[in-house]
Amino acid sequence: MLSHAHEVFLEVAQRLSFTKASQALFISQSAVSKQVKALEEYYKTGLFERLGSSIQLTDAGLKLYQKLLQARQLQQELVQEMSELSTEFVPRQHLLIGASTTISLYVLPPVVAAYLRRHPGQQLSLKNRNSDNILRALLDHEIELGIIEGIHKVSNVTYTPLLTDEVVAVCAAGNPLEKRRLDVHDLLTTPLALREAGSGTLAVLEEALARKGIKLAALPVRVRLGGTEALKNFVRVDNCLAFLPRQAVLKELASGEFSEVLIRDFPLRREFNFIQRKGTENNAPYKDFLQFTRRYYSGKE
């Protein structure tokens, strides 16, 4: 197994921040610095170059980072192979998974609960970020399996379909917009609240607008908010129109708290996809979770 010092180094190298590494590891920044210094003394070379308030890997640090990623992968493969050779060797597996906001909040909770009931010896960590950042976390080896909205056309990533979702325009009950049926060009004069750049929800809206010859920058956007729940809370107290995943507003639409605003000839659909680095698709625990999730939402679990 990798030493604690090497695990700390990996976290700093991935984030290029002692502060963010300490927050992720739930240890003090001084403890992070101490572990990195111990490695620098052991290898007799600097691993990070300090540039004012930022840091970057030295050539030696980059070499160590690359080798440790390989070692971590070998470690995971060894655990799996040993478990297959001996029925008595049952390691406690820790799945590192990431998902975009909509999926983390509204799609995964029931399936994760069902999966862990089926596999009580496993642990699971779930990172909740927007789709762009989940893809980045996968490429940086922070996670081994991701679920995002859409396909980002990255050559060294494998995409596996999970679900089709719909983005809908909504407003709070009592908003004058709830009684209207809009044309897409009405959006040019309708105050809007949207998700932040990098959000899959925003991306599907931008693509649909482009097909109508409308640029996102032309819309009267009142506010951009990071996160689905933040956007829902804003809609509750403002007269703007928001675009949100149907999965995220099912309860509010059913209770009458929100109203769906129909826009003629403007479908907003997107795919939820699993993402994996090419070459890791047969990593057994992650393959099992992927297949379990697909069966769960096909009604076979």
Short mmCIF file of C-alpha atoms in Angstrom, two decimals:
data_model
loop_
_atom_site.label_atom_id
_atom_site.label_comp_id
_atom_site.label_asym_id
_atom_site.label_seq_id
_atom_site.Cartn_x
_atom_site.Cartn_y
_atom_site.Cartn_z
CA MET A 1 0.00 0.00 0.00
CA LEU A 2 1.11 3.58 -0.59
CA SER A 3 2.44 5.30 2.50
CA HIS A 4 0.51 8.11 4.16
CA ALA A 5 3.15 10.59 3.00
CA HIS A 6 2.73 9.46 -0.60
CA GLU A 7 -1.07 9.70 -0.37
CA VAL A 8 -0.71 13.27 0.96
CA PHE A 9 1.71 14.12 -1.85
CA LEU A 10 -0.76 12.80 -4.43
CA GLU A 11 -3.53 15.00 -3.06
CA VAL A 12 -1.31 18.11 -3.19
CA ALA A 13 -0.08 17.23 -6.68
CA GLN A 14 -3.63 16.77 -8.00
CA ARG A 15 -4.88 20.05 -6.53
CA LEU A 16 -1.64 22.09 -6.66
CA SER A 17 -2.65 23.54 -3.32
CA PHE A 18 -1.58 22.68 0.23
CA THR A 19 -4.74 24.33 1.55
CA LYS A 20 -7.14 22.36 -0.68
CA ALA A 21 -5.25 19.14 0.03
CA SER A 22 -5.57 19.67 3.79
CA GLN A 23 -9.31 20.30 3.42
CA ALA A 24 -9.79 17.17 1.31
CA LEU A 25 -7.78 15.02 3.73
CA PHE A 26 -9.25 16.58 6.89
CA ILE A 27 -5.81 17.30 8.33
CA SER A 28 -4.04 20.58 9.08
CA GLN A 29 -2.05 22.42 6.43
CA SER A 30 1.06 22.11 8.61
CA ALA A 31 0.59 18.32 8.66
CA VAL A 32 0.42 18.31 4.85
CA SER A 33 3.59 20.40 4.63
CA LYS A 34 5.35 18.09 7.09
CA GLN A 35 4.58 14.99 5.00
CA VAL A 36 5.73 16.65 1.77
CA LYS A 37 8.93 17.87 3.45
CA ALA A 38 9.62 14.34 4.70
CA LEU A 39 9.37 13.02 1.14
CA GLU A 40 11.65 15.78 -0.17
CA GLU A 41 14.22 14.83 2.45
CA TYR A 42 13.84 11.13 1.64
CA TYR A 43 14.28 11.65 -2.12
CA LYS A 44 16.84 14.44 -1.56
CA THR A 45 15.15 16.73 -4.08
CA GLY A 46 12.41 19.33 -4.21
CA LEU A 47 8.99 18.11 -5.31
CA PHE A 48 7.18 21.45 -5.57
CA GLU A 49 8.30 24.87 -6.73
CA ARG A 50 6.77 27.69 -4.69
CA LEU A 51 5.66 30.62 -6.89
CA GLY A 52 4.27 33.24 -4.54
CA SER A 53 0.85 31.99 -3.46
CA SER A 54 0.82 29.11 -5.96
CA ILE A 55 2.87 25.95 -6.46
CA GLN A 56 3.79 23.68 -9.33
CA LEU A 57 5.48 20.32 -9.61
CA THR A 58 9.20 20.18 -10.25
CA ASP A 59 10.51 17.64 -12.78
CA ALA A 60 11.16 15.26 -9.88
CA GLY A 61 7.70 15.93 -8.45
CA LEU A 62 6.06 15.20 -11.80
CA LYS A 63 8.01 11.94 -12.11
CA LEU A 64 6.96 10.87 -8.61
CA TYR A 65 3.33 11.81 -9.32
CA GLN A 66 3.23 9.72 -12.50
CA LYS A 67 4.84 6.72 -10.80
CA LEU A 68 2.47 6.89 -7.83
CA LEU A 69 -0.56 6.92 -10.14
CA GLN A 70 0.80 3.75 -11.74
CA ALA A 71 1.42 2.26 -8.30
CA ARG A 72 -2.13 3.05 -7.18
CA GLN A 73 -3.52 1.34 -10.27
CA LEU A 74 -1.33 -1.73 -9.69
CA GLN A 75 -2.44 -1.80 -6.06
CA GLN A 76 -6.11 -1.87 -7.09
CA GLU A 77 -5.44 -4.61 -9.64
CA LEU A 78 -3.51 -6.67 -7.07
CA VAL A 79 -6.33 -6.45 -4.52
CA GLN A 80 -8.80 -7.64 -7.14
CA GLU A 81 -6.59 -10.50 -8.34
CA MET A 82 -5.90 -11.68 -4.78
CA SER A 83 -9.62 -11.65 -3.99
CA GLU A 84 -10.24 -13.87 -7.00
CA LEU A 85 -7.57 -16.35 -5.87
CA SER A 86 -8.76 -16.76 -2.30
CA THR A 87 -12.24 -16.92 -0.87
CA GLU A 88 -10.77 -15.97 2.53
CA PHE A 89 -9.23 -12.74 1.25
CA VAL A 90 -12.10 -10.24 1.24
CA PRO A 91 -10.66 -6.69 1.18
CA ARG A 92 -12.76 -3.71 2.12
CA GLN A 93 -13.08 -1.92 -1.18
CA HIS A 94 -13.45 1.83 -1.44
CA LEU A 95 -15.04 3.04 -4.66
CA LEU A 96 -14.08 6.53 -5.85
CA ILE A 97 -16.97 7.85 -7.92
CA GLY A 98 -17.93 11.33 -9.12
CA ALA A 99 -21.16 12.67 -10.57
CA SER A 100 -22.59 15.95 -11.78
CA THR A 101 -24.93 17.84 -9.47
CA THR A 102 -28.26 16.57 -10.85
CA ILE A 103 -27.09 12.97 -10.81
CA SER A 104 -25.55 13.21 -7.32
CA LEU A 105 -28.66 14.75 -5.79
CA TYR A 106 -31.54 13.06 -7.61
CA VAL A 107 -30.36 9.96 -9.48
CA LEU A 108 -27.70 8.20 -7.42
CA PRO A 109 -28.93 8.22 -3.77
CA PRO A 110 -31.43 5.33 -4.13
CA VAL A 111 -29.12 3.21 -6.28
CA VAL A 112 -26.13 3.76 -3.98
CA ALA A 113 -28.22 2.75 -0.97
CA ALA A 114 -29.38 -0.41 -2.77
CA TYR A 115 -25.86 -1.24 -3.93
CA LEU A 116 -24.35 -0.90 -0.45
CA ARG A 117 -27.08 -3.09 1.01
CA ARG A 118 -26.09 -5.72 -1.55
CA HIS A 119 -22.35 -5.18 -0.86
CA PRO A 120 -22.00 -4.34 2.86
CA GLY A 121 -18.22 -4.80 2.78
CA GLN A 122 -17.69 -1.88 0.41
CA GLN A 123 -17.34 1.84 0.96
CA LEU A 124 -18.12 4.54 -1.57
CA SER A 125 -17.00 8.16 -1.85
CA LEU A 126 -19.03 10.40 -4.16
CA LYS A 127 -17.70 13.71 -5.46
CA ASN A 128 -20.42 16.19 -6.44
CA ARG A 129 -19.27 18.74 -9.04
CA ASN A 130 -20.45 20.03 -12.40
CA SER A 131 -19.88 17.88 -15.48
CA ASP A 132 -16.68 19.63 -16.61
CA ASN A 133 -15.08 19.22 -13.18
CA ILE A 134 -16.10 15.55 -12.90
CA LEU A 135 -14.43 14.87 -16.25
CA ARG A 136 -11.32 16.68 -15.00
CA ALA A 137 -11.35 14.67 -11.77
CA LEU A 138 -11.45 11.44 -13.78
CA LEU A 139 -8.52 12.50 -15.97
CA ASP A 140 -6.58 13.54 -12.86
CA HIS A 141 -7.18 10.11 -11.27
CA GLU A 142 -9.15 11.62 -8.37
CA ILE A 143 -11.99 9.24 -9.25
CA GLU A 144 -12.19 5.97 -11.17
CA LEU A 145 -15.76 6.24 -12.45
CA GLY A 146 -17.83 9.31 -13.28
CA ILE A 147 -21.38 10.04 -14.37
CA ILE A 148 -21.93 13.26 -16.31
CA GLU A 149 -24.42 14.95 -18.59
CA GLY A 150 -23.68 14.69 -22.29
CA ILE A 151 -20.55 13.60 -24.13
CA HIS A 152 -17.51 15.89 -24.08
CA LYS A 153 -15.63 14.15 -26.93
CA VAL A 154 -12.44 13.35 -25.03
CA SER A 155 -10.48 10.70 -26.93
CA ASN A 156 -9.09 8.79 -23.93
CA VAL A 157 -12.47 8.47 -22.18
CA THR A 158 -15.08 5.73 -22.64
CA TYR A 159 -18.77 6.73 -22.47
CA THR A 160 -21.54 4.31 -21.43
CA PRO A 161 -25.20 5.48 -21.54
CA LEU A 162 -27.23 5.44 -18.32
CA LEU A 163 -30.41 7.53 -18.66
CA THR A 164 -32.09 10.12 -20.84
CA ASP A 165 -33.17 13.24 -18.96
CA GLU A 166 -35.19 16.33 -19.85
CA VAL A 167 -34.49 19.95 -18.94
CA VAL A 168 -37.62 22.03 -18.39
CA ALA A 169 -38.39 25.72 -18.03
CA VAL A 170 -39.99 26.49 -14.66
CA CYS A 171 -41.18 29.44 -12.61
CA ALA A 172 -42.66 29.87 -9.16
CA ALA A 173 -46.42 29.51 -8.67
CA GLY A 174 -48.11 32.87 -9.12
CA ASN A 175 -45.54 34.10 -11.63
CA PRO A 176 -47.31 35.62 -14.68
CA LEU A 177 -45.18 33.35 -16.85
CA GLU A 178 -46.99 30.22 -15.64
CA LYS A 179 -50.06 31.00 -17.73
CA ARG A 180 -48.12 31.66 -20.92
CA ARG A 181 -46.90 29.42 -23.72
CA LEU A 182 -43.68 30.86 -25.10
CA ASP A 183 -41.88 30.84 -28.40
CA VAL A 184 -38.14 30.42 -28.21
CA HIS A 185 -37.58 34.05 -29.25
CA ASP A 186 -39.58 35.17 -26.20
CA LEU A 187 -36.50 34.15 -24.20
CA LEU A 188 -34.75 37.24 -25.56
CA THR A 189 -37.03 39.41 -23.38
CA THR A 190 -37.63 37.09 -20.41
CA PRO A 191 -35.49 37.48 -17.26
CA LEU A 192 -33.62 34.23 -16.67
CA ALA A 193 -31.78 32.46 -13.88
CA LEU A 194 -29.25 29.90 -15.15
CA ARG A 195 -26.61 27.47 -13.92
CA GLU A 196 -22.91 28.29 -13.98
CA ALA A 197 -20.50 27.67 -16.88
CA GLY A 198 -19.46 24.01 -17.01
CA SER A 199 -22.90 22.78 -15.97
CA GLY A 200 -24.45 20.07 -18.14
CA THR A 201 -27.86 21.72 -17.72
CA LEU A 202 -26.49 24.97 -19.15
CA ALA A 203 -24.73 23.12 -21.97
CA VAL A 204 -27.93 21.45 -23.21
CA LEU A 205 -29.72 24.83 -23.21
CA GLU A 206 -26.87 26.51 -25.08
CA GLU A 207 -26.82 23.76 -27.73
CA ALA A 208 -30.59 23.97 -28.24
CA LEU A 209 -30.42 27.75 -28.58
CA ALA A 210 -27.63 27.46 -31.15
CA ARG A 211 -29.86 25.22 -33.27
CA LYS A 212 -32.36 28.12 -33.28
CA GLY A 213 -29.68 30.64 -34.19
CA ILE A 214 -29.68 32.29 -30.75
CA LYS A 215 -26.56 32.91 -28.68
CA LEU A 216 -26.69 32.39 -24.94
CA ALA A 217 -25.01 35.78 -24.49
CA ALA A 218 -28.05 37.46 -26.09
CA LEU A 219 -30.40 36.35 -23.30
CA PRO A 220 -31.29 38.65 -20.36
CA VAL A 221 -29.69 36.53 -17.65
CA ARG A 222 -30.40 37.98 -14.20
CA VAL A 223 -28.26 35.57 -12.23
CA ARG A 224 -26.01 32.51 -12.66
CA LEU A 225 -25.87 30.13 -9.73
CA GLY A 226 -23.61 27.20 -8.94
CA GLY A 227 -25.82 24.25 -8.08
CA THR A 228 -29.34 23.05 -8.74
CA GLU A 229 -30.64 23.67 -5.21
CA ALA A 230 -29.33 27.25 -5.22
CA LEU A 231 -31.14 27.87 -8.50
CA LYS A 232 -34.39 26.36 -7.17
CA ASN A 233 -34.23 28.55 -4.07
CA PHE A 234 -33.78 31.65 -6.24
CA VAL A 235 -36.77 30.75 -8.42
CA ARG A 236 -38.92 30.51 -5.27
CA VAL A 237 -38.38 34.20 -4.46
CA ASP A 238 -37.98 35.78 -7.90
CA ASN A 239 -40.11 36.21 -11.01
CA CYS A 240 -37.48 34.90 -13.39
CA LEU A 241 -37.64 31.79 -15.56
CA ALA A 242 -35.15 28.98 -14.89
CA PHE A 243 -34.08 25.88 -16.77
CA LEU A 244 -33.75 22.86 -14.50
CA PRO A 245 -33.62 19.07 -14.90
CA ARG A 246 -37.05 17.50 -14.61
CA GLN A 247 -35.57 15.01 -12.12
CA ALA A 248 -34.70 17.95 -9.86
CA VAL A 249 -38.16 19.54 -9.79
CA LEU A 250 -40.50 16.54 -9.76
CA LYS A 251 -41.69 17.25 -6.20
CA GLU A 252 -42.13 20.99 -6.76
CA LEU A 253 -44.12 20.45 -9.96
CA ALA A 254 -46.30 17.79 -8.30
CA SER A 255 -47.05 20.03 -5.30
CA GLY A 256 -47.79 23.09 -7.44
CA GLU A 257 -44.92 25.09 -5.94
CA PHE A 258 -43.38 25.37 -9.42
CA SER A 259 -45.08 25.52 -12.80
CA GLU A 260 -43.63 24.22 -16.03
CA VAL A 261 -43.54 26.87 -18.77
CA LEU A 262 -43.96 25.32 -22.20
CA ILE A 263 -41.81 26.61 -25.06
CA ARG A 264 -42.97 25.70 -28.54
CA ASP A 265 -40.69 23.42 -30.57
CA PHE A 266 -37.85 23.63 -28.07
CA PRO A 267 -37.07 20.15 -26.68
CA LEU A 268 -34.23 20.00 -24.18
CA ARG A 269 -33.02 16.43 -23.71
CA ARG A 270 -29.64 15.10 -22.73
CA GLU A 271 -27.98 11.81 -21.90
CA PHE A 272 -26.47 10.83 -18.57
CA ASN A 273 -23.33 8.83 -19.28
CA PHE A 274 -20.81 6.87 -17.25
CA ILE A 275 -17.24 7.92 -18.00
CA GLN A 276 -14.07 5.88 -17.51
CA ARG A 277 -10.48 6.28 -18.60
CA LYS A 278 -9.81 3.97 -21.52
CA GLY A 279 -8.14 0.80 -20.31
CA THR A 280 -9.92 0.78 -16.92
CA GLU A 281 -13.32 -0.43 -18.11
CA ASN A 282 -12.80 -3.96 -16.72
CA ASN A 283 -11.82 -2.86 -13.21
CA ALA A 284 -14.15 -5.31 -11.45
CA PRO A 285 -15.73 -3.27 -8.59
CA TYR A 286 -16.45 -0.28 -10.84
CA LYS A 287 -17.75 -2.48 -13.64
CA ASP A 288 -20.06 -4.14 -11.12
CA PHE A 289 -21.36 -0.77 -9.86
CA LEU A 290 -21.92 0.45 -13.43
CA GLN A 291 -23.88 -2.66 -14.38
CA PHE A 292 -25.86 -2.60 -11.13
CA THR A 293 -26.87 1.04 -11.73
CA ARG A 294 -27.98 0.34 -15.29
CA ARG A 295 -30.04 -2.65 -14.14
CA TYR A 296 -31.54 -0.59 -11.30
CA TYR A 297 -32.88 2.04 -13.69
CA SER A 298 -34.04 -0.52 -16.22
CA GLY A 299 -36.19 -2.09 -13.48
CA LYS A 300 -34.14 -5.30 -13.28
CA GLU A 301 -32.82 -4.70 -9.74
#
